[in-house]
Amino acid sequence: MHIVLDDTAMAAAGQGNVLASRLIHRAHAQAGWYLYAPTCALVEADRARPGTAEHLAALPGVTVLDLDLPAALAVARHATWAAAHCQYAAQPTPDRPDGAVIATAAPARWIGEPVRVLDLSP
């Protein structure tokens, strides 16, 4: 299972969201579970809740995704960097032919976007 955390999911994890905590635990303890933190979303989460970036980046089950050239080009076409980087990260790749699911505490943000969503809202 490949899951991309958006900025709202990252902030929710820092606030004790049980579903976000379970995802983090599974990614650390269970084979086949992968969590990704796109850099642009990590920045937005840290702006909303200072300390979030350092905390998530230190977790062994979370992979921080750099803003490489293809990601930067994708982000440049959208209004918000955090959502654009998450959407880019969720697209299929050779390693993830089915793409990834975006975990979010604000599922309405993703309505109409070509992504699968995992709702972490209470």
Coordinates of N, CA, C and O in Angstrom, one line a residue:
M1 N 0.8 -1.2 0.0 CA 0.0 0.0 0.0 C 0.9 1.2 0.0 O 1.7 1.4 0.9
H2 N 0.7 2.1 -1.0 CA 1.5 3.3 -1.1 C 0.5 4.5 -0.8 O -0.5 4.6 -1.4
I3 N 0.9 5.3 0.2 CA 0.1 6.4 0.7 C 0.9 7.7 0.7 O 2.0 7.7 1.3
V4 N 0.3 8.7 0.1 CA 0.9 10.1 0.2 C 0.2 10.9 1.2 O -1.0 11.0 1.2
L5 N 0.9 11.4 2.2 CA 0.3 12.3 3.2 C 0.2 13.7 2.6 O 1.2 14.3 2.2
D6 N -1.0 14.3 2.6 CA -1.0 15.7 2.3 C -0.8 16.5 3.5 O -0.6 16.0 4.6
D7 N -0.7 17.9 3.4 CA -0.4 18.7 4.5 C -1.4 18.6 5.7 O -1.0 18.6 6.8
T8 N -2.7 18.4 5.4 CA -3.7 18.2 6.4 C -3.5 16.9 7.2 O -3.7 16.9 8.4
A9 N -3.1 15.9 6.5 CA -2.8 14.6 7.2 C -1.6 14.7 8.1 O -1.6 14.1 9.2
M10 N -0.6 15.4 7.6 CA 0.6 15.6 8.4 C 0.3 16.4 9.7 O 0.8 16.0 10.8
A11 N -0.5 17.4 9.5 CA -0.8 18.2 10.7 C -1.7 17.4 11.7 O -1.6 17.5 12.9
A12 N -2.6 16.6 11.1 CA -3.5 15.8 11.9 C -2.7 14.7 12.7 O -3.0 14.5 13.9
A13 N -1.6 14.2 12.1 CA -0.8 13.2 12.8 C -0.1 13.9 14.0 O 0.0 13.3 15.1
G14 N 0.3 15.2 13.8 CA 0.9 15.9 14.9 C -0.1 16.3 16.0 O 0.3 16.6 17.2
Q15 N -1.4 16.2 15.7 CA -2.4 16.5 16.7 C -3.0 15.3 17.3 O -4.1 15.3 18.0
G16 N -2.4 14.1 17.0 CA -2.9 12.9 17.6 C -4.0 12.2 16.9 O -4.7 11.4 17.5
N17 N -4.2 12.5 15.6 CA -5.3 11.8 14.8 C -5.0 10.3 14.8 O -3.9 9.8 14.4
V18 N -5.9 9.5 15.3 CA -5.7 8.0 15.5 C -5.5 7.4 14.1 O -4.6 6.5 14.0
L19 N -6.2 7.7 13.1 CA -6.0 7.1 11.8 C -4.7 7.4 11.2 O -4.0 6.5 10.6
A20 N -4.2 8.6 11.3 CA -2.9 9.0 10.8 C -1.8 8.3 11.6 O -0.8 7.8 11.0
S21 N -2.0 8.1 12.9 CA -1.0 7.4 13.7 C -1.0 5.9 13.3 O 0.1 5.3 13.3
R22 N -2.1 5.3 13.0 CA -2.1 3.9 12.6 C -1.4 3.8 11.2 O -0.6 2.8 11.1
L23 N -1.5 4.7 10.3 CA -0.8 4.6 9.1 C 0.7 4.7 9.3 O 1.5 3.9 8.7
I24 N 1.1 5.6 10.2 CA 2.6 5.7 10.5 C 3.1 4.4 11.1 O 4.2 4.0 10.7
H25 N 2.3 3.9 12.0 CA 2.7 2.6 12.7 C 2.9 1.5 11.6 O 3.8 0.8 11.6
R26 N 1.9 1.4 10.8 CA 1.9 0.3 9.8 C 3.1 0.5 8.8 O 3.7 -0.5 8.5
A27 N 3.3 1.7 8.4 CA 4.5 1.9 7.5 C 5.8 1.5 8.1 O 6.7 1.1 7.4
H28 N 5.9 1.7 9.4 CA 7.1 1.3 10.2 C 7.2 -0.2 10.4 O 8.2 -0.8 10.4
A29 N 6.0 -0.8 10.8 CA 6.1 -2.2 11.3 C 5.7 -3.2 10.3 O 6.0 -4.4 10.5
Q30 N 5.0 -2.9 9.2 CA 4.4 -3.9 8.3 C 5.0 -3.8 6.9 O 5.0 -2.7 6.3
A31 N 5.5 -4.9 6.4 CA 6.0 -4.9 5.1 C 5.0 -4.6 4.1 O 3.8 -5.0 4.2
G32 N 5.3 -3.8 3.0 CA 4.4 -3.5 2.0 C 3.6 -2.3 2.2 O 2.8 -1.9 1.3
W33 N 3.8 -1.6 3.3 CA 3.1 -0.3 3.5 C 4.2 0.8 3.4 O 5.2 0.8 4.1
Y34 N 3.9 1.8 2.6 CA 4.8 2.9 2.4 C 4.1 4.3 2.5 O 3.0 4.5 2.0
L35 N 4.7 5.2 3.3 CA 4.2 6.5 3.4 C 5.1 7.5 2.8 O 6.3 7.4 3.1
Y36 N 4.6 8.5 2.1 CA 5.4 9.5 1.5 C 5.0 10.9 1.9 O 3.8 11.1 2.0
A37 N 5.9 11.7 2.2 CA 5.7 13.1 2.6 C 6.3 14.0 1.5 O 7.5 14.2 1.5
P38 N 5.5 14.5 0.5 CA 6.1 15.4 -0.4 C 6.6 16.7 0.2 O 5.9 17.2 1.1
T39 N 7.7 17.2 -0.2 CA 8.4 18.3 0.5 C 7.5 19.5 0.5 O 7.4 20.2 1.6
C40 N 6.8 19.9 -0.5 CA 5.9 21.1 -0.5 C 4.8 20.9 0.5 O 4.5 21.9 1.2
A41 N 4.3 19.8 0.6 CA 3.2 19.5 1.6 C 3.8 19.6 3.0 O 3.2 20.1 4.0
L42 N 5.0 19.1 3.2 CA 5.7 19.1 4.5 C 5.9 20.6 4.9 O 5.7 20.9 6.1
V43 N 6.3 21.4 4.0 CA 6.5 22.9 4.3 C 5.1 23.5 4.8 O 5.1 24.2 5.8
E44 N 4.1 23.2 4.1 CA 2.8 23.8 4.4 C 2.3 23.2 5.8 O 1.7 24.0 6.6
A45 N 2.5 22.0 6.1 CA 2.1 21.4 7.3 C 2.9 22.0 8.5 O 2.4 22.3 9.5
D46 N 4.2 22.3 8.2 CA 5.0 22.9 9.3 C 4.6 24.4 9.5 O 4.7 24.9 10.6
R47 N 4.1 25.1 8.4 CA 3.6 26.4 8.6 C 2.4 26.4 9.5 O 2.2 27.3 10.3
A48 N 1.5 25.4 9.3 CA 0.3 25.3 10.0 C 0.5 24.9 11.5 O -0.2 25.3 12.4
R49 N 1.5 24.0 11.6 CA 1.8 23.4 12.9 C 3.3 23.3 13.0 O 3.9 22.3 12.6
P50 N 4.0 24.3 13.6 CA 5.5 24.3 13.7 C 6.0 23.1 14.4 O 5.4 22.6 15.4
G51 N 7.0 22.5 13.8 CA 7.6 21.3 14.3 C 7.2 20.0 13.6 O 7.8 18.9 13.8
T52 N 6.1 20.1 12.8 CA 5.6 18.9 12.1 C 6.7 18.4 11.1 O 6.8 17.1 11.1
A53 N 7.4 19.2 10.4 CA 8.3 18.7 9.4 C 9.4 17.9 10.1 O 9.8 16.8 9.6
E54 N 10.0 18.5 11.1 CA 11.1 17.7 11.8 C 10.6 16.4 12.4 O 11.3 15.4 12.3
H55 N 9.4 16.4 12.9 CA 8.8 15.2 13.5 C 8.6 14.1 12.5 O 9.1 13.0 12.6
L56 N 8.0 14.5 11.4 CA 7.7 13.5 10.3 C 8.9 13.0 9.6 O 9.1 11.8 9.3
A57 N 9.8 13.9 9.4 CA 11.1 13.5 8.7 C 11.9 12.6 9.5 O 12.7 11.8 9.0
A58 N 11.7 12.6 10.8 CA 12.5 11.7 11.7 C 11.9 10.3 11.8 O 12.6 9.4 12.3
L59 N 10.7 10.1 11.4 CA 10.0 8.8 11.5 C 10.6 7.9 10.5 O 10.6 8.2 9.3
P60 N 10.9 6.6 10.9 CA 11.5 5.7 10.0 C 10.6 5.2 8.9 O 11.0 4.8 7.8
G61 N 9.3 5.2 9.1 CA 8.3 4.7 8.1 C 7.9 5.7 7.1 O 7.1 5.4 6.2
V62 N 8.4 7.0 7.2 CA 8.0 8.0 6.3 C 9.2 8.4 5.3 O 10.3 8.7 5.8
T63 N 8.9 8.4 4.0 CA 9.9 8.8 3.0 C 9.5 10.2 2.6 O 8.4 10.5 2.0
V64 N 10.5 11.1 2.7 CA 10.3 12.5 2.3 C 10.7 12.5 0.8 O 11.7 12.1 0.4
L65 N 9.7 13.1 0.0 CA 9.9 13.2 -1.5 C 10.5 14.5 -1.8 O 9.8 15.5 -1.5
D66 N 11.6 14.5 -2.5 CA 12.3 15.8 -2.9 C 11.5 16.4 -4.0 O 10.7 15.8 -4.8
L67 N 11.7 17.7 -4.2 CA 11.1 18.4 -5.3 C 12.1 18.4 -6.4 O 12.9 19.3 -6.6
D68 N 12.1 17.3 -7.2 CA 13.0 17.2 -8.3 C 12.4 17.9 -9.5 O 11.4 18.5 -9.4
L69 N 13.1 17.9 -10.7 CA 12.7 18.7 -11.8 C 11.3 18.3 -12.3 O 10.5 19.1 -12.5
P70 N 11.0 17.0 -12.5 CA 9.7 16.6 -13.0 C 8.6 17.1 -12.0 O 7.5 17.6 -12.4
A71 N 8.9 17.0 -10.7 CA 7.9 17.4 -9.7 C 7.7 19.0 -9.8 O 6.6 19.5 -9.7
A72 N 8.8 19.7 -9.9 CA 8.8 21.1 -10.0 C 8.0 21.6 -11.2 O 7.2 22.5 -11.1
L73 N 8.2 20.9 -12.3 CA 7.4 21.3 -13.5 C 5.9 21.0 -13.3 O 5.1 21.8 -13.7
A74 N 5.6 19.9 -12.6 CA 4.2 19.6 -12.3 C 3.6 20.7 -11.3 O 2.5 21.1 -11.5
V75 N 4.3 21.0 -10.3 CA 3.9 22.0 -9.3 C 3.7 23.4 -10.0 O 2.8 24.1 -9.6
A76 N 4.5 23.7 -10.9 CA 4.5 25.1 -11.5 C 3.1 25.3 -12.3 O 2.7 26.4 -12.5
R77 N 2.5 24.2 -12.6 CA 1.2 24.3 -13.4 C 0.0 24.5 -12.5 O -1.1 24.6 -13.0
H78 N 0.2 24.4 -11.2 CA -1.0 24.5 -10.2 C -0.9 25.7 -9.3 O 0.2 26.3 -9.1
A79 N -2.0 26.0 -8.7 CA -2.0 27.2 -7.8 C -1.4 26.9 -6.5 O -0.8 27.8 -5.9
T80 N -1.6 25.8 -5.9 CA -1.0 25.5 -4.6 C 0.0 24.4 -4.7 O -0.2 23.4 -5.3
W81 N 1.2 24.7 -4.2 CA 2.3 23.8 -4.3 C 2.1 22.5 -3.5 O 2.5 21.4 -4.0
A82 N 1.5 22.6 -2.3 CA 1.4 21.4 -1.5 C 0.5 20.4 -2.2 O 0.8 19.2 -2.3
A83 N -0.7 20.8 -2.6 CA -1.6 19.9 -3.3 C -1.1 19.4 -4.6 O -1.2 18.2 -4.9
A84 N -0.4 20.2 -5.3 CA 0.2 19.8 -6.6 C 1.3 18.8 -6.4 O 1.4 17.8 -7.2
H85 N 2.1 19.0 -5.4 CA 3.2 18.0 -5.2 C 2.6 16.6 -4.7 O 3.1 15.6 -5.1
C86 N 1.6 16.7 -3.9 CA 0.9 15.5 -3.5 C 0.3 14.7 -4.7 O 0.4 13.5 -4.8
Q87 N -0.4 15.5 -5.5 CA -1.1 14.9 -6.7 C 0.0 14.3 -7.6 O -0.2 13.2 -8.1
Y88 N 1.1 15.0 -7.8 CA 2.2 14.5 -8.6 C 2.7 13.2 -8.0 O 2.9 12.2 -8.7
A89 N 2.9 13.2 -6.7 CA 3.5 12.0 -6.0 C 2.6 10.8 -6.1 O 3.0 9.7 -6.0
A90 N 1.3 11.0 -6.2 CA 0.3 9.9 -6.2 C 0.2 9.3 -7.6 O -0.5 8.2 -7.7
Q91 N 0.7 9.9 -8.6 CA 0.6 9.3 -10.0 C 1.4 8.0 -10.1 O 2.4 7.8 -9.4
P92 N 0.9 7.2 -11.0 CA 1.6 5.9 -11.2 C 3.1 6.1 -11.7 O 3.4 7.1 -12.4
T93 N 3.9 5.2 -11.2 CA 5.4 5.2 -11.6 C 5.7 3.7 -11.8 O 5.0 2.8 -11.5
P94 N 6.9 3.5 -12.4 CA 7.3 2.1 -12.5 C 7.3 1.3 -11.2 O 7.0 0.1 -11.2
D95 N 7.7 2.0 -10.1 CA 7.7 1.3 -8.8 C 6.3 1.2 -8.2 O 6.0 0.3 -7.4
R96 N 5.4 2.1 -8.6 CA 4.0 2.1 -8.1 C 3.1 2.1 -9.3 O 2.5 3.2 -9.6
P97 N 2.9 1.0 -10.1 CA 2.1 1.1 -11.3 C 0.6 1.5 -11.1 O 0.0 2.0 -12.0
D98 N 0.1 1.3 -9.9 CA -1.3 1.7 -9.6 C -1.3 3.1 -8.9 O -2.4 3.5 -8.5
G99 N -0.2 3.7 -8.8 CA -0.1 5.0 -8.1 C -0.2 4.9 -6.6 O 0.0 3.8 -6.1
A100 N -0.6 5.9 -6.0 CA -0.7 5.9 -4.5 C -2.0 6.6 -4.1 O -2.6 7.4 -4.9
V101 N -2.4 6.4 -2.9 CA -3.6 7.0 -2.3 C -3.2 8.2 -1.6 O -2.1 8.2 -0.9
I102 N -4.0 9.3 -1.6 CA -3.6 10.5 -0.8 C -4.4 10.4 0.5 O -5.7 10.4 0.5
A103 N -3.7 10.4 1.6 CA -4.3 10.5 2.9 C -4.5 12.0 3.3 O -3.6 12.8 3.1
T104 N -5.7 12.3 3.7 CA -6.1 13.7 3.9 C -7.1 13.9 5.1 O -7.9 13.0 5.3
A105 N -7.0 15.0 5.8 CA -8.0 15.3 6.8 C -9.0 16.3 6.2 O -9.9 16.7 6.9
A106 N -8.8 16.6 4.9 CA -9.7 17.5 4.2 C -10.1 16.9 2.9 O -9.6 17.4 1.8
P107 N -10.9 15.9 2.8 CA -11.2 15.2 1.6 C -11.9 16.1 0.5 O -11.8 15.8 -0.7
A108 N -12.6 17.1 1.0 CA -13.3 18.0 0.0 C -12.3 18.7 -0.9 O -12.7 19.0 -2.1
R109 N -11.1 18.9 -0.5 CA -10.1 19.5 -1.3 C -9.8 18.7 -2.5 O -9.4 19.3 -3.5
W110 N -10.0 17.4 -2.5 CA -9.6 16.6 -3.6 C -10.8 16.2 -4.6 O -10.6 15.5 -5.5
I111 N -12.0 16.7 -4.3 CA -13.1 16.4 -5.2 C -12.8 17.0 -6.6 O -12.4 18.1 -6.7
G112 N -13.0 16.1 -7.5 CA -12.8 16.5 -8.9 C -11.3 16.3 -9.4 O -11.1 16.5 -10.6
E113 N -10.5 15.9 -8.5 CA -9.1 15.6 -8.9 C -8.9 14.2 -9.2 O -9.6 13.3 -8.7
P114 N -8.0 13.8 -10.1 CA -7.8 12.4 -10.6 C -6.9 11.6 -9.6 O -5.9 11.1 -10.0
V115 N -7.4 11.6 -8.3 CA -6.6 10.8 -7.3 C -7.6 10.0 -6.5 O -8.8 10.3 -6.3
R116 N -7.0 9.0 -5.8 CA -7.8 8.2 -4.8 C -7.5 8.8 -3.5 O -6.3 9.2 -3.2
V117 N -8.5 8.9 -2.6 CA -8.3 9.6 -1.3 C -8.7 8.6 -0.2 O -9.6 7.8 -0.2
L118 N -7.9 8.8 0.9 CA -8.2 8.1 2.2 C -8.5 9.2 3.2 O -7.7 10.0 3.5
D119 N -9.7 9.2 3.6 CA -10.3 10.2 4.5 C -9.8 9.9 6.0 O -10.2 8.9 6.5
L120 N -9.0 10.9 6.5 CA -8.6 10.7 7.9 C -9.4 11.7 8.8 O -9.0 11.7 10.0
S121 N -10.4 12.3 8.3 CA -11.1 13.2 9.2 C -11.9 12.5 10.2 O -12.4 11.4 10.0
P122 N -12.1 13.1 11.4 CA -12.8 12.4 12.5 C -14.3 12.3 12.2 O -14.9 12.9 11.4

